[in-house]
Short mmCIF file of C-alpha atoms in Angstrom, two decimals:
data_model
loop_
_atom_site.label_atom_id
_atom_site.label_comp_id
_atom_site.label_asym_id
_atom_site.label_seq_id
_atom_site.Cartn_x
_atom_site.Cartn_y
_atom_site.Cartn_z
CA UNK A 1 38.03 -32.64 -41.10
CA UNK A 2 35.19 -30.29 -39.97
CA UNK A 3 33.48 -27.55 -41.48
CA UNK A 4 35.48 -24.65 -40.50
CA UNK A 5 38.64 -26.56 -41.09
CA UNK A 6 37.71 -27.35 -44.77
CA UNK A 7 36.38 -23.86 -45.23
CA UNK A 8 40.07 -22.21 -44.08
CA UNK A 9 41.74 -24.69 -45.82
CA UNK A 10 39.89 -24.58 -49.51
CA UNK A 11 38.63 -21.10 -49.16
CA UNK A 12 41.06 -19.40 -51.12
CA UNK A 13 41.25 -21.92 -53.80
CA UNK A 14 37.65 -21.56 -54.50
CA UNK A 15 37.94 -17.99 -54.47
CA UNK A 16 40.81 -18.31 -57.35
CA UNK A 17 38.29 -20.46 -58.89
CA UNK A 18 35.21 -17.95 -58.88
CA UNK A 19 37.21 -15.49 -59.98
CA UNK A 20 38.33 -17.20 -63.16
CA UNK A 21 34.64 -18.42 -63.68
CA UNK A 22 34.01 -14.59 -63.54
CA UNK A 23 36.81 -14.11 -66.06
CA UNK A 24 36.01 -16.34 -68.46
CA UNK A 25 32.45 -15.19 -68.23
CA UNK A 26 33.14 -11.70 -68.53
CA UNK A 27 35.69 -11.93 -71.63
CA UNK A 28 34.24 -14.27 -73.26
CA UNK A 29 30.98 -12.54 -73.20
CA UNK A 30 32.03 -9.43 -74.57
CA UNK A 31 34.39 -11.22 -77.23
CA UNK A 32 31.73 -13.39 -77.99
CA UNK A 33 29.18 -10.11 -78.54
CA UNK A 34 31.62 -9.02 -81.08
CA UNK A 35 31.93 -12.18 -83.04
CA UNK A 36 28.26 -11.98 -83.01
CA UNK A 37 27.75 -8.71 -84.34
CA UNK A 38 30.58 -9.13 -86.96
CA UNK A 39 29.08 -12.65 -88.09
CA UNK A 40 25.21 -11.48 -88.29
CA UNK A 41 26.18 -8.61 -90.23
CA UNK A 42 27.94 -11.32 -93.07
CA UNK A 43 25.15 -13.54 -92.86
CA UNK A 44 22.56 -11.14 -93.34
CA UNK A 45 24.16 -9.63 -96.92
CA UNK A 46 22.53 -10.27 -99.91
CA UNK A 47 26.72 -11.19 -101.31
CA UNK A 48 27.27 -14.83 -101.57
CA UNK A 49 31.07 -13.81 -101.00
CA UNK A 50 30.43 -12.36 -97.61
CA UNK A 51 27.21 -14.56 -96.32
CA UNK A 52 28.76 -18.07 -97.23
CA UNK A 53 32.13 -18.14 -95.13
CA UNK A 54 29.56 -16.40 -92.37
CA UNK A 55 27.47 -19.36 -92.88
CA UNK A 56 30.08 -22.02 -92.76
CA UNK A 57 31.68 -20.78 -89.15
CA UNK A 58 28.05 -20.42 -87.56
CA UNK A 59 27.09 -23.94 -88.72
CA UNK A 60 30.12 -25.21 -87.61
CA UNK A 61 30.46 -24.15 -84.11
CA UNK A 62 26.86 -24.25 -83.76
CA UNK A 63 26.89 -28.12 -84.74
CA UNK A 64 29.58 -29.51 -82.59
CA UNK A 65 30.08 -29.52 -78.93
CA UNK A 66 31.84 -27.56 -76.69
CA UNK A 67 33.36 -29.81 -74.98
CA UNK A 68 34.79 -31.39 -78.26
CA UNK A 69 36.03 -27.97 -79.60
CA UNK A 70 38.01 -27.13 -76.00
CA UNK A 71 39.39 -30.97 -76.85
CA UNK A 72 40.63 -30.13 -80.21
CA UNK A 73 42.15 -26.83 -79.54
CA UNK A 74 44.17 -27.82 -76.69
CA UNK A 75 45.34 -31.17 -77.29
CA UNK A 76 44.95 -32.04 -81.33
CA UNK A 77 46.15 -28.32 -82.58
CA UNK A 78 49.19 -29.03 -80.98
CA UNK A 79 49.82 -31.75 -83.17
CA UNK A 80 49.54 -29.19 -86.35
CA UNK A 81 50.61 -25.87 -85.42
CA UNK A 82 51.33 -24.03 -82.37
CA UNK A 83 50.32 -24.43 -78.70
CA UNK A 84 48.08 -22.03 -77.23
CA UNK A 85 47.63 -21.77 -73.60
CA UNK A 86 45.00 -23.08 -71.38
CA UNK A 87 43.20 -19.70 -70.83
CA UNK A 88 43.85 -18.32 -74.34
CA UNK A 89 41.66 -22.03 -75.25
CA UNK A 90 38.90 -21.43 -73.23
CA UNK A 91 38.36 -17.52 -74.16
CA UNK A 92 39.03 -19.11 -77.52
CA UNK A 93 36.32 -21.70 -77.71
CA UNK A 94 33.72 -19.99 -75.43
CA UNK A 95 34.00 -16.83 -77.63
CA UNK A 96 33.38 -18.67 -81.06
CA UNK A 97 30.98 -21.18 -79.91
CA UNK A 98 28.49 -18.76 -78.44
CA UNK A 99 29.84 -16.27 -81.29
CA UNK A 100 28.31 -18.27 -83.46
CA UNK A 101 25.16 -18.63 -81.73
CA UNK A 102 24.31 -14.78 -80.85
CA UNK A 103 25.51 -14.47 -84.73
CA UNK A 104 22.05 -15.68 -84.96
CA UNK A 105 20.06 -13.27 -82.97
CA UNK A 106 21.62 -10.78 -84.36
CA UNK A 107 20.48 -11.30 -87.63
CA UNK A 108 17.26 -12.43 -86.83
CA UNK A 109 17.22 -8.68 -85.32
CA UNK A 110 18.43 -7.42 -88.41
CA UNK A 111 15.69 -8.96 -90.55
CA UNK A 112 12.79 -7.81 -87.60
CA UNK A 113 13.56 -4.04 -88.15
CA UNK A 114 10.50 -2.50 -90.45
CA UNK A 115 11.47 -2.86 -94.14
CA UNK A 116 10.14 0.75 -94.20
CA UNK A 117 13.22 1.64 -91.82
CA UNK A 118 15.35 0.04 -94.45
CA UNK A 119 13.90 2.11 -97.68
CA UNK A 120 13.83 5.07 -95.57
CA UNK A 121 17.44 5.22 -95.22
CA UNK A 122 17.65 4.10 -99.22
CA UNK A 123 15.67 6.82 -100.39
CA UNK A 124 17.70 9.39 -97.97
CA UNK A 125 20.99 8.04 -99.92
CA UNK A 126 22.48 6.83 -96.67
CA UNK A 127 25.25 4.82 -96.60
CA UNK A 128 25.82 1.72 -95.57
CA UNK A 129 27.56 2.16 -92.50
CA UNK A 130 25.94 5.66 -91.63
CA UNK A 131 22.48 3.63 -92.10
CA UNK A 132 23.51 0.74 -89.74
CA UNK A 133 24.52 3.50 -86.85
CA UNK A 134 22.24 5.73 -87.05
CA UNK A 135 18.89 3.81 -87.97
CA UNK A 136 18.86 -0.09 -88.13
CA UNK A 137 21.01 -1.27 -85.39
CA UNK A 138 19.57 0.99 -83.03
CA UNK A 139 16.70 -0.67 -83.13
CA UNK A 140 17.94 -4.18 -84.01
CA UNK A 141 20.00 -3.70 -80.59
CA UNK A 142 17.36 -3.44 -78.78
CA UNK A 143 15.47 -6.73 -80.49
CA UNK A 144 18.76 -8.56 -80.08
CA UNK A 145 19.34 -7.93 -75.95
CA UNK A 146 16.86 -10.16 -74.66
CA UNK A 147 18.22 -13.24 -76.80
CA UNK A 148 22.23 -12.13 -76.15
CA UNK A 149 21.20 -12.08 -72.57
CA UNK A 150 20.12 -15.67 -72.42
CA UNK A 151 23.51 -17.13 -74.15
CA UNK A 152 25.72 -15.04 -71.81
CA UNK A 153 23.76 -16.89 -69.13
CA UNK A 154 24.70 -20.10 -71.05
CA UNK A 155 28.04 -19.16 -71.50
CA UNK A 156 28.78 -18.70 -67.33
CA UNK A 157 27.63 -22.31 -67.37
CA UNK A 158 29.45 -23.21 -70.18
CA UNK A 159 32.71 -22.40 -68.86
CA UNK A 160 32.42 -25.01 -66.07
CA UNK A 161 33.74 -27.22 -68.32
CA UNK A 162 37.30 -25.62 -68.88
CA UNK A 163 38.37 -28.16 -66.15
CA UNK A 164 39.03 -30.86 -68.56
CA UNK A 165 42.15 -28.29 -70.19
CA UNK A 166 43.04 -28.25 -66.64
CA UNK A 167 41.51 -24.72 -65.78
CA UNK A 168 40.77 -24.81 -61.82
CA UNK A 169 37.59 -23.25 -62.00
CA UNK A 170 34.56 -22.70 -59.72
CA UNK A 171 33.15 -25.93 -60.07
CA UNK A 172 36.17 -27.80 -60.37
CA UNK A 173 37.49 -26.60 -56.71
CA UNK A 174 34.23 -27.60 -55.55
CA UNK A 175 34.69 -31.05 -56.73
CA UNK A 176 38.25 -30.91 -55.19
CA UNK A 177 36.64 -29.91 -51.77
CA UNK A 178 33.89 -33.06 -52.26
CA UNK A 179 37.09 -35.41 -52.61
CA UNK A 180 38.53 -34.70 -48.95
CA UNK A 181 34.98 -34.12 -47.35
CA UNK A 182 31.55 -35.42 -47.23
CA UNK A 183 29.17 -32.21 -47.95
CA UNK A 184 27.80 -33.67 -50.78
CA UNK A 185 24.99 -31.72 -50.62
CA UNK A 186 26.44 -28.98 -49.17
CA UNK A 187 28.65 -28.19 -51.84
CA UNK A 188 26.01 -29.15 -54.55
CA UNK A 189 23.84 -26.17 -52.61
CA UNK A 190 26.68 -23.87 -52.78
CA UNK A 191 27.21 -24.49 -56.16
CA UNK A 192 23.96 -23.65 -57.34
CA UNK A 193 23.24 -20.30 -55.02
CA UNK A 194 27.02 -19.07 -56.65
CA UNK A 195 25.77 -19.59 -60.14
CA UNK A 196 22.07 -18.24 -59.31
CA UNK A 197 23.24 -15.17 -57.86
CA UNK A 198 26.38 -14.56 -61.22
CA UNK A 199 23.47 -15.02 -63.47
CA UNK A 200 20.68 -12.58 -61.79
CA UNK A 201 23.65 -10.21 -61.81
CA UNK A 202 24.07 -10.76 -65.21
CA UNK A 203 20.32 -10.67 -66.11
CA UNK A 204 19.57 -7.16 -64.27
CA UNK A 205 22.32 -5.94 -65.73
CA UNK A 206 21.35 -6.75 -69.52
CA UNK A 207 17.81 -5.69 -68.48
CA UNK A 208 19.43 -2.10 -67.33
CA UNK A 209 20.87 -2.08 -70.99
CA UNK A 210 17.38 -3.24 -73.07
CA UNK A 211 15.87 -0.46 -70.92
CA UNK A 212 18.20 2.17 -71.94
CA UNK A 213 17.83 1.02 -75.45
CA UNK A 214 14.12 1.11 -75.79
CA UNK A 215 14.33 4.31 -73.76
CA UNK A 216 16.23 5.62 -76.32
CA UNK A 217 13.60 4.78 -79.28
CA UNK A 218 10.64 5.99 -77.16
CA UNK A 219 9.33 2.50 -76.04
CA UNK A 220 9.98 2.89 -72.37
CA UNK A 221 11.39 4.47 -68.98
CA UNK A 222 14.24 6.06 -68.58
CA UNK A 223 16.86 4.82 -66.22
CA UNK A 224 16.19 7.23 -63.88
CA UNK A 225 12.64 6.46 -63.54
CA UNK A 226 14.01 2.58 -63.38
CA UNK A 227 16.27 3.21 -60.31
CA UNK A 228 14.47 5.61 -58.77
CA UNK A 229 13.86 4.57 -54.83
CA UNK A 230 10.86 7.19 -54.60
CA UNK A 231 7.79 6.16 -56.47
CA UNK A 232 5.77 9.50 -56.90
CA UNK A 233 2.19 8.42 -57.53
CA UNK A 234 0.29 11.51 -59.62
CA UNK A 235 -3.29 11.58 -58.89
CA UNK A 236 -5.19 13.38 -61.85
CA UNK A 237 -7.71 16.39 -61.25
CA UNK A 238 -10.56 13.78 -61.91
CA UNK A 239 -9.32 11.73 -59.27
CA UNK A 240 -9.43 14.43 -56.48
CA UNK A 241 -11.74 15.06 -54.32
CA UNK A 242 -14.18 17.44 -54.70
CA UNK A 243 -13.91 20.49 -51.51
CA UNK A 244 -16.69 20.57 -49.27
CA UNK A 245 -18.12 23.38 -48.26
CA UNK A 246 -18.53 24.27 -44.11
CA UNK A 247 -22.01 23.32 -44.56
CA UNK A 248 -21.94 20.95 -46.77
CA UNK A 249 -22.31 22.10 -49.85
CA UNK A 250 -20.34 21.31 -52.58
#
C-alpha cells in the first residue's frame, strides 16, 4: 500500500481520532479547572472539616496513576455499582486526576497573595465570598495561570492513553495506520508536529488570558497593545534632533 493509498484510506479515522483528542482535552480541561478551584479553596481553610476531605482526594489522585484510575473506573466499578461509558471514564479520570493537581496551584496562589490584601479586606468587613471576587482571586488568578497552563499541556498528553478503555484516539489511529504500513518514522513525525502544534495553541492561548489578567491589576499590556500588527515606536523630545539652521547654526 503506498502513501496516498494509506492516507485516503485512514484519513478520516485519524481525523475522528484528533477530534476526540481535542475533546477530551478541551472538557477535561475546563472540568478539571473547576475541580481545581473548588478543591484549593477547601484545602486552603483554616476548618479541619472542609481542608481534610480536600486533602484526602488531592493525595489520592495525585498518588496513583492514571493509567490505573482509567483501569478501575471502567472495568473494576462495574463489578460494584453501575457502568459508566467509555467517554464519561476518560472526562472522568482526566478531570479528577489533573483536578487534583491544579488543586495545588491554586492554593499555592492563594497563600502568594500579600497578607496585607487579606487584612485589608478584614478590616473593610468584607465577606467571604465578596473578598474572594473582588480582591484575592483576582490576583491569585493571575499567579495560578502559568502553573494551570502547564497541566492542561499534560493533560492533552495524558489523554493518549484512553486507548486502553477502547477510546480510538489520535494516537491510537496512528498506531492502527503503523500496523498495515511501514512509516515508522513517518507516523512517529506526524505524531509529534500534531501534538506540538495542540499545545502552542494551547500555550498562546493561556498566555492571551495571564496577559489580560495582569493587565487588569496594572502589571502589564493590554490586549490590544498584545495583538496589535503596527508597532508605533515614540521617540521622546530628547531623542530628536535638534533643527539646523540654513547656515548652520543651531
Amino acid at each position: 500500500m503506498n502513501y496516498l493509498d494509506a492516507l485516503v484510506m485512514h484519513g478520516p479515522r485519524l481525523w475522528d481520532g484528533l477530534l476526540l483528542t481535542l475533546q477530551l482535552t478541551v472538557v477535561s480541561g475546563l472540568l478539571a479547572f473547576v475541580v481545581a478551584v473548588v478543591l484549593g479553596l477547601m484545602a486552603g481553610s483554616t476548618k479541619l472539616l472542609v481542608r481534610l476531605p480536600a486533602r484526602i482526594i488531592i493525595e489520592f489522585f495525585r498518588g496513583t496513576s492514571l493509567l490505573v484510575q482509567l483501569m478501575w473506573l471502567f472495568y473494576v466499578l462495574p463489578l460494584f455499582g453501575p457502568s459508566l461509558g467509555a467517554m464519561l471514564v476518560a472526562i472522568f479520570a482526566l478531570t479528577l486526576n489533573y483536578g487534583a493537581y491544579g488543586a495545588e496551584a491554586v492554593r499555592a496562589s492563594l497563600t502568594s497573595v500579600p497578607q496585607g490584601q487579606w487584612e485589608a479586606t478584614a478590616a473593610l468587613s468584607m465577606s467571604w465570598p465578596h473578598k474572594m471576587r473582588r480582591i484575592i482571586f483576582p490576583q491569585a488568578w493571575a499567579l495560578m495561570l502559568p502553573s494551570l497552563t502547564n497541566l492542561w499541556v499534560h493533560l492533552l498528553k495524558g489523554s493518549s492513553i484512553v486507548y486502553i478503555i477502547g477510546m480510538s484516539e489520535f494516537t491510537f489511529e496512528l498506531l492502527q495506520l503503523r500496523r498495515t504500513t511501514d512509516w515508522l518514522f513517518a507516523l512517529a513525525i506526524v505524531g509529534l508536529v500534531v501534538y506540538f502544534i495542540i499545545a502552542l495553541v494551547l500555550t498562546q492561548l493561556m498566555r492571551l488570558f495571564e496577559a489580560r489578567s495582569k493587565y487588569k491589576l496594572g502589571r502589564g499590556p493590554s490586549l490590544k497593545e498584545i495583538l496589535s500588527p503596527v508597532l508605533t515606536n515614540k521617540i521622546s523630545p530628547a531623542d530628536e534632533p535638534a533643527a539646523v539652521a540654513p547656515g548652520g547654526a543651531r
